[in-house]
Amino acid sequence: MTDVTDLGVAALRDGIRTKAFSAREVADAFIVKVSKAKALNAFIVETPDHAIAAAKAADDAVAAGETLKPLAGVPIGMKDLFCTKGVQTTAASHILEGFVPPYESTVSHHLWEAGAGMLGKLNLDQFAMGSSNETSHFGNVISPWKRGGGDNAPLAPGGSSGGSSTAVSARLCPAATGTDTGGSIRQPAAFTGIAGIKPTYGRCSRWGVVAFASSLDQAGPMAHDVKDCAIMLEAMAGFDPKDATSLNLPVPKWEEGLNPDMRGKKIGIPREYRVDNMPAEIDALWQQGIDWMKDAGAEIVEVSLPHTKYALPAYYIIAPAEASSNLARYDGVRYGLRELPDGANLQEMYAVTRDHGFGDEVKRRILIGTYVLSAGFYDAYYTQAQKVRTLIARDFDRAWLECDYLLTPTAPSAAFALGEKADDPLAMYLNDVFTVPSSLAGLPAMSVPGGLDKNGLPLGLQIIGKPLDEQGVLNAGMAIEQRAGFTARPESWW
Amino acid sequence: MSVDQNTVRKVASLARIAITDAEAERLTPELNNILGWVEQLGEVDTSSVEPMTAVIPNTLRLREDVVTEGDQRDAVLANAPQGEHGFFTVPKVVE
């Protein structure tokens, strides 16, 4: 019999519909795999009862001959940044440890409405701040991948959605939710050989998602392949009156619209993305991607995005500025941790609670954000960054006059070892060099596996599309996926 | 611009984060390193550019001025570290 945990979202959904297996068998198989994978530290909380309840509902619907919901009986992992009613939600922080939301985030609500079940809450970089999953209060997530040749160094699964990338890559769940502020879906997807898409800003509601940088944060799916991403995204997206930035537009039928034929399409190659010291392997992968696109019928054009080099510094002003404001709500009064030393007054309670409750990277970003927003510096830093952001968005607008999509590498390297960049915040920030510009412009973008590096580690290719053109991004991603024929899997050592 | 330890302490107090002298000492070069790097934005001529306010054109919606979800006192207080008589409680702030 097939091992159902090898199957993706579409195959599970279809198998349950055709009674090839029951939803309960699926849930049980994944629950066992999750329980045996503690060494990866991908889950903060496991929720087998939630997955079993959804499976039972799906099996009952099958038995009654009812029309099944789009994700009936498909168990997924939920990044622990999404508030889930009655289930601890921490954003991987100490300050929210023990927080049990009395409400459900809109995205998770949509997924349960679509019939999905939850296997657990996935680990992440604390408050989604990080590119390696080394900032979680609950310990590092370990990538299931190893370098070849007996090198046993634990590798970073990428971040911030590293629990999600690890869980999907290790086949602990067929799909997971992620959130992307500057690349937090795409970079971990690339590091672990899976697919992930960040839709246009405003497609997925941010309501009930622990906020990092509100003008950038956007939820999206991570899954085995492009088709599964399309199915998941369809369930997650949609207008939400509770989120003022939610786009009031119907959700397209992305799965139905999938078409990898690139004839008549123009693929832009941004020349400024050829950064200094780019490893030859990344360059070779990029060229391979270009050849695959040509093979799919696309025309390749070189385009210029002149303000690319300013995207990262702009991001590292805007994101911390918004974070310092968003994280002001964690003060020990309404929820989460409270530290009240003997005789402390209110101000001291705030300061001690936040000192103990936040990790080093979170504090570092709050301090930067507070500084760049402070009187006297606001215009020099924040306003200037928001002006540069306008220029970055204009670069993309001009590029769209010449091409339909942009093709770039997802990250400047394969996964690095845990600890390798932990002492150098700037080196860590530079890992997001290819993903941040499209985030600043709010554009849909996805990473698909493109191949392996010399150590046998996955490398990703990124497709960036026009606003609201998730369909085009998925289609181009599928064109690459079909030609890459990526089947590598991490060997099970955990 | 570069920050000294006093500035770091001041920023930390604005951010309501307690830091020790040792942390201020450690954070000062870290923050300077990052701030020095973001200062390259000053090279960009933005004299005729408006700062971005919305990344995807979208107009702010208004809703009816009515209570949508009332009577949630217990749910609102459910996660409070300390509450009393239906209120959040904090250390005494008025003598």
PDB file of C-alpha atoms in Angstrom, chain A residues 142-303:
ATOM      1  CA  ILE A 142      16.869  21.564  12.384  1.00  0.00           C
ATOM      2  CA  SER A 143      16.631  21.089   8.643  1.00  0.00           C
ATOM      3  CA  PRO A 144      16.000  17.471   7.617  1.00  0.00           C
ATOM      4  CA  TRP A 145      18.709  17.952   4.975  1.00  0.00           C
ATOM      5  CA  LYS A 146      22.384  17.141   5.488  1.00  0.00           C
ATOM      6  CA  ARG A 147      25.369  17.989   3.367  1.00  0.00           C
ATOM      7  CA  GLY A 148      26.761  14.921   1.654  1.00  0.00           C
ATOM      8  CA  GLY A 149      30.031  13.225   2.449  1.00  0.00           C
ATOM      9  CA  GLY A 150      29.367  12.458   6.094  1.00  0.00           C
ATOM     10  CA  ASP A 151      29.103  16.125   7.106  1.00  0.00           C
ATOM     11  CA  ASN A 152      26.705  16.028  10.013  1.00  0.00           C
ATOM     12  CA  ALA A 153      26.503  19.759  10.739  1.00  0.00           C
ATOM     13  CA  PRO A 154      22.886  20.675  11.551  1.00  0.00           C
ATOM     14  CA  LEU A 155      21.643  22.980   8.814  1.00  0.00           C
ATOM     15  CA  ALA A 156      19.299  25.955   8.916  1.00  0.00           C
ATOM     16  CA  PRO A 157      15.851  25.248   7.469  1.00  0.00           C
ATOM     17  CA  GLY A 158      15.609  28.906   6.468  1.00  0.00           C
ATOM     18  CA  GLY A 159      13.389  31.423   8.130  1.00  0.00           C
ATOM     19  CA  SER A 160      11.223  32.645   9.425  1.00  0.00           C
ATOM     20  CA  SER A 161       8.875  29.822   8.322  1.00  0.00           C
ATOM     21  CA  GLY A 162      11.495  27.168   9.141  1.00  0.00           C
ATOM     22  CA  GLY A 163       9.212  24.865  11.101  1.00  0.00           C
ATOM     23  CA  SER A 164       6.895  24.921   8.093  1.00  0.00           C
ATOM     24  CA  SER A 165       9.670  24.201   5.578  1.00  0.00           C
ATOM     25  CA  THR A 166      11.098  21.421   7.725  1.00  0.00           C
ATOM     26  CA  ALA A 167       7.730  19.792   8.365  1.00  0.00           C
ATOM     27  CA  VAL A 168       6.756  19.778   4.681  1.00  0.00           C
ATOM     28  CA  SER A 169      10.195  18.719   3.478  1.00  0.00           C
ATOM     29  CA  ALA A 170      10.411  15.876   6.024  1.00  0.00           C
ATOM     30  CA  ARG A 171       6.892  14.794   5.039  1.00  0.00           C
ATOM     31  CA  LEU A 172       5.488  15.439   8.498  1.00  0.00           C
ATOM     32  CA  CYS A 173       2.611  17.247   6.825  1.00  0.00           C
ATOM     33  CA  PRO A 174       1.653  17.634   3.155  1.00  0.00           C
ATOM     34  CA  ALA A 175       1.450  21.420   3.404  1.00  0.00           C
ATOM     35  CA  ALA A 176       1.828  24.213   5.907  1.00  0.00           C
ATOM     36  CA  THR A 177       1.039  27.865   6.275  1.00  0.00           C
ATOM     37  CA  GLY A 178       3.827  30.387   6.185  1.00  0.00           C
ATOM     38  CA  THR A 179       4.098  34.126   6.399  1.00  0.00           C
ATOM     39  CA  ASP A 180       6.439  36.273   4.361  1.00  0.00           C
ATOM     40  CA  THR A 181       7.606  39.739   5.393  1.00  0.00           C
ATOM     41  CA  GLY A 182      10.889  39.901   3.484  1.00  0.00           C
ATOM     42  CA  GLY A 183      11.187  36.356   2.161  1.00  0.00           C
ATOM     43  CA  SER A 184      10.081  34.175   5.056  1.00  0.00           C
ATOM     44  CA  ILE A 185       8.151  31.766   2.829  1.00  0.00           C
ATOM     45  CA  ARG A 186      10.446  31.710  -0.193  1.00  0.00           C
ATOM     46  CA  GLN A 187      13.894  31.403   1.390  1.00  0.00           C
ATOM     47  CA  PRO A 188      12.966  28.474   3.695  1.00  0.00           C
ATOM     48  CA  ALA A 189      11.169  26.789   0.787  1.00  0.00           C
ATOM     49  CA  ALA A 190      14.368  27.113  -1.281  1.00  0.00           C
ATOM     50  CA  PHE A 191      16.554  25.785   1.555  1.00  0.00           C
ATOM     51  CA  THR A 192      14.457  22.643   1.967  1.00  0.00           C
ATOM     52  CA  GLY A 193      13.502  21.778  -1.621  1.00  0.00           C
ATOM     53  CA  ILE A 194       9.801  22.603  -1.499  1.00  0.00           C
ATOM     54  CA  ALA A 195       7.496  25.163  -3.146  1.00  0.00           C
ATOM     55  CA  GLY A 196       6.055  28.260  -1.508  1.00  0.00           C
ATOM     56  CA  ILE A 197       4.209  31.340  -2.679  1.00  0.00           C
ATOM     57  CA  LYS A 198       3.753  34.760  -1.159  1.00  0.00           C
ATOM     58  CA  PRO A 199       0.660  36.251  -2.828  1.00  0.00           C
ATOM     59  CA  THR A 200       0.025  39.914  -3.550  1.00  0.00           C
ATOM     60  CA  TYR A 201      -0.111  42.004  -0.376  1.00  0.00           C
ATOM     61  CA  GLY A 202      -3.744  42.028   0.733  1.00  0.00           C
ATOM     62  CA  ARG A 203      -4.785  38.684  -0.802  1.00  0.00           C
ATOM     63  CA  CYS A 204      -4.685  36.879   2.533  1.00  0.00           C
ATOM     64  CA  SER A 205      -6.118  38.501   5.608  1.00  0.00           C
ATOM     65  CA  ARG A 206      -3.637  39.485   8.295  1.00  0.00           C
ATOM     66  CA  TRP A 207      -6.372  39.446  10.948  1.00  0.00           C
ATOM     67  CA  GLY A 208      -5.349  37.177  13.806  1.00  0.00           C
ATOM     68  CA  VAL A 209      -1.797  36.809  12.503  1.00  0.00           C
ATOM     69  CA  VAL A 210       0.727  38.062  15.060  1.00  0.00           C
ATOM     70  CA  ALA A 211       1.966  41.256  13.404  1.00  0.00           C
ATOM     71  CA  PHE A 212       5.623  41.881  12.558  1.00  0.00           C
ATOM     72  CA  ALA A 213       5.692  44.613   9.887  1.00  0.00           C
ATOM     73  CA  SER A 214       2.132  45.341   8.846  1.00  0.00           C
ATOM     74  CA  SER A 215       2.828  46.914   5.460  1.00  0.00           C
ATOM     75  CA  LEU A 216       4.800  43.831   4.394  1.00  0.00           C
ATOM     76  CA  ASP A 217       3.378  40.779   6.210  1.00  0.00           C
ATOM     77  CA  GLN A 218       1.510  38.380   3.967  1.00  0.00           C
ATOM     78  CA  ALA A 219       0.466  34.777   4.517  1.00  0.00           C
ATOM     79  CA  GLY A 220       0.945  32.046   1.946  1.00  0.00           C
ATOM     80  CA  PRO A 221       1.249  28.276   1.593  1.00  0.00           C
ATOM     81  CA  MET A 222       4.266  25.971   1.532  1.00  0.00           C
ATOM     82  CA  ALA A 223       3.821  22.548  -0.059  1.00  0.00           C
ATOM     83  CA  HIS A 224       5.455  19.816  -2.147  1.00  0.00           C
ATOM     84  CA  ASP A 225       4.655  21.378  -5.488  1.00  0.00           C
ATOM     85  CA  VAL A 226       3.061  24.238  -7.376  1.00  0.00           C
ATOM     86  CA  LYS A 227      -0.346  22.626  -7.738  1.00  0.00           C
ATOM     87  CA  ASP A 228      -0.603  22.013  -4.005  1.00  0.00           C
ATOM     88  CA  CYS A 229       0.361  25.644  -3.393  1.00  0.00           C
ATOM     89  CA  ALA A 230      -2.463  26.730  -5.710  1.00  0.00           C
ATOM     90  CA  ILE A 231      -4.993  24.582  -3.848  1.00  0.00           C
ATOM     91  CA  MET A 232      -3.858  25.833  -0.457  1.00  0.00           C
ATOM     92  CA  LEU A 233      -3.741  29.476  -1.523  1.00  0.00           C
ATOM     93  CA  GLU A 234      -7.284  29.269  -2.867  1.00  0.00           C
ATOM     94  CA  ALA A 235      -8.440  28.152   0.565  1.00  0.00           C
ATOM     95  CA  MET A 236      -6.395  30.754   2.453  1.00  0.00           C
ATOM     96  CA  ALA A 237      -7.090  33.888   0.401  1.00  0.00           C
ATOM     97  CA  GLY A 238     -10.132  36.105   0.314  1.00  0.00           C
ATOM     98  CA  PHE A 239     -11.555  39.434   1.374  1.00  0.00           C
ATOM     99  CA  ASP A 240     -11.816  40.073   5.087  1.00  0.00           C
ATOM    100  CA  PRO A 241     -13.683  43.116   6.397  1.00  0.00           C
ATOM    101  CA  LYS A 242     -11.694  42.752   9.639  1.00  0.00           C
ATOM    102  CA  ASP A 243      -8.403  43.625   7.887  1.00  0.00           C
ATOM    103  CA  ALA A 244      -8.381  47.207   6.551  1.00  0.00           C
ATOM    104  CA  THR A 245      -5.686  46.297   3.991  1.00  0.00           C
ATOM    105  CA  SER A 246      -7.488  43.197   2.717  1.00  0.00           C
ATOM    106  CA  LEU A 247      -8.267  43.427  -0.998  1.00  0.00           C
ATOM    107  CA  ASN A 248     -11.945  43.238  -1.816  1.00  0.00           C
ATOM    108  CA  LEU A 249     -11.591  40.937  -4.809  1.00  0.00           C
ATOM    109  CA  PRO A 250     -12.863  37.460  -5.620  1.00  0.00           C
ATOM    110  CA  VAL A 251     -10.425  34.563  -5.235  1.00  0.00           C
ATOM    111  CA  PRO A 252      -9.504  33.194  -8.667  1.00  0.00           C
ATOM    112  CA  LYS A 253      -9.647  29.449  -9.301  1.00  0.00           C
ATOM    113  CA  TRP A 254      -5.898  29.081  -9.391  1.00  0.00           C
ATOM    114  CA  GLU A 255      -5.787  25.280  -9.488  1.00  0.00           C
ATOM    115  CA  GLU A 256      -8.143  25.155 -12.464  1.00  0.00           C
ATOM    116  CA  GLY A 257      -6.153  27.871 -14.236  1.00  0.00           C
ATOM    117  CA  LEU A 258      -2.759  26.148 -14.018  1.00  0.00           C
ATOM    118  CA  ASN A 259      -1.028  26.150 -17.375  1.00  0.00           C
ATOM    119  CA  PRO A 260       2.756  25.841 -17.729  1.00  0.00           C
ATOM    120  CA  ASP A 261       2.805  26.893 -21.386  1.00  0.00           C
ATOM    121  CA  MET A 262       5.049  29.980 -21.553  1.00  0.00           C
ATOM    122  CA  ARG A 263       4.634  30.681 -25.278  1.00  0.00           C
ATOM    123  CA  GLY A 264       4.034  34.393 -25.832  1.00  0.00           C
ATOM    124  CA  LYS A 265       5.344  35.239 -22.362  1.00  0.00           C
ATOM    125  CA  LYS A 266       8.362  37.396 -21.682  1.00  0.00           C
ATOM    126  CA  ILE A 267      10.611  36.555 -18.776  1.00  0.00           C
ATOM    127  CA  GLY A 268      12.669  39.409 -17.387  1.00  0.00           C
ATOM    128  CA  ILE A 269      16.128  38.821 -15.981  1.00  0.00           C
ATOM    129  CA  PRO A 270      17.016  41.716 -13.682  1.00  0.00           C
ATOM    130  CA  ARG A 271      20.660  42.562 -14.274  1.00  0.00           C
ATOM    131  CA  GLU A 272      21.130  44.106 -10.826  1.00  0.00           C
ATOM    132  CA  TYR A 273      20.461  40.725  -9.208  1.00  0.00           C
ATOM    133  CA  ARG A 274      23.848  39.523 -10.420  1.00  0.00           C
ATOM    134  CA  VAL A 275      25.365  40.420  -7.076  1.00  0.00           C
ATOM    135  CA  ASP A 276      29.067  40.361  -6.288  1.00  0.00           C
ATOM    136  CA  ASN A 277      30.507  37.104  -5.039  1.00  0.00           C
ATOM    137  CA  MET A 278      27.474  35.102  -6.108  1.00  0.00           C
ATOM    138  CA  PRO A 279      28.453  31.433  -5.919  1.00  0.00           C
ATOM    139  CA  ALA A 280      28.963  29.893  -9.356  1.00  0.00           C
ATOM    140  CA  GLU A 281      26.353  27.272  -8.545  1.00  0.00           C
ATOM    141  CA  ILE A 282      23.670  29.900  -8.018  1.00  0.00           C
ATOM    142  CA  ASP A 283      24.622  31.547 -11.294  1.00  0.00           C
ATOM    143  CA  ALA A 284      24.514  28.178 -13.066  1.00  0.00           C
ATOM    144  CA  LEU A 285      21.098  27.404 -11.591  1.00  0.00           C
ATOM    145  CA  TRP A 286      19.814  30.765 -12.765  1.00  0.00           C
ATOM    146  CA  GLN A 287      21.082  30.055 -16.303  1.00  0.00           C
ATOM    147  CA  GLN A 288      19.431  26.635 -16.129  1.00  0.00           C
ATOM    148  CA  GLY A 289      16.167  28.331 -15.165  1.00  0.00           C
ATOM    149  CA  ILE A 290      16.510  30.675 -18.135  1.00  0.00           C
ATOM    150  CA  ASP A 291      17.000  27.676 -20.441  1.00  0.00           C
ATOM    151  CA  TRP A 292      13.956  25.924 -18.973  1.00  0.00           C
ATOM    152  CA  MET A 293      11.862  29.031 -19.564  1.00  0.00           C
ATOM    153  CA  LYS A 294      13.031  29.181 -23.178  1.00  0.00           C
ATOM    154  CA  ASP A 295      12.168  25.499 -23.510  1.00  0.00           C
ATOM    155  CA  ALA A 296       8.666  26.309 -22.219  1.00  0.00           C
ATOM    156  CA  GLY A 297       8.335  28.808 -25.053  1.00  0.00           C
ATOM    157  CA  ALA A 298       9.117  32.051 -23.255  1.00  0.00           C
ATOM    158  CA  GLU A 299      11.163  34.906 -24.594  1.00  0.00           C
ATOM    159  CA  ILE A 300      13.965  36.111 -22.319  1.00  0.00           C
ATOM    160  CA  VAL A 301      14.614  39.815 -21.900  1.00  0.00           C
ATOM    161  CA  GLU A 302      17.130  41.599 -19.735  1.00  0.00           C
ATOM    162  CA  VAL A 303      15.563  44.262 -17.540  1.00  0.00           C
TER     163      VAL A 303
END
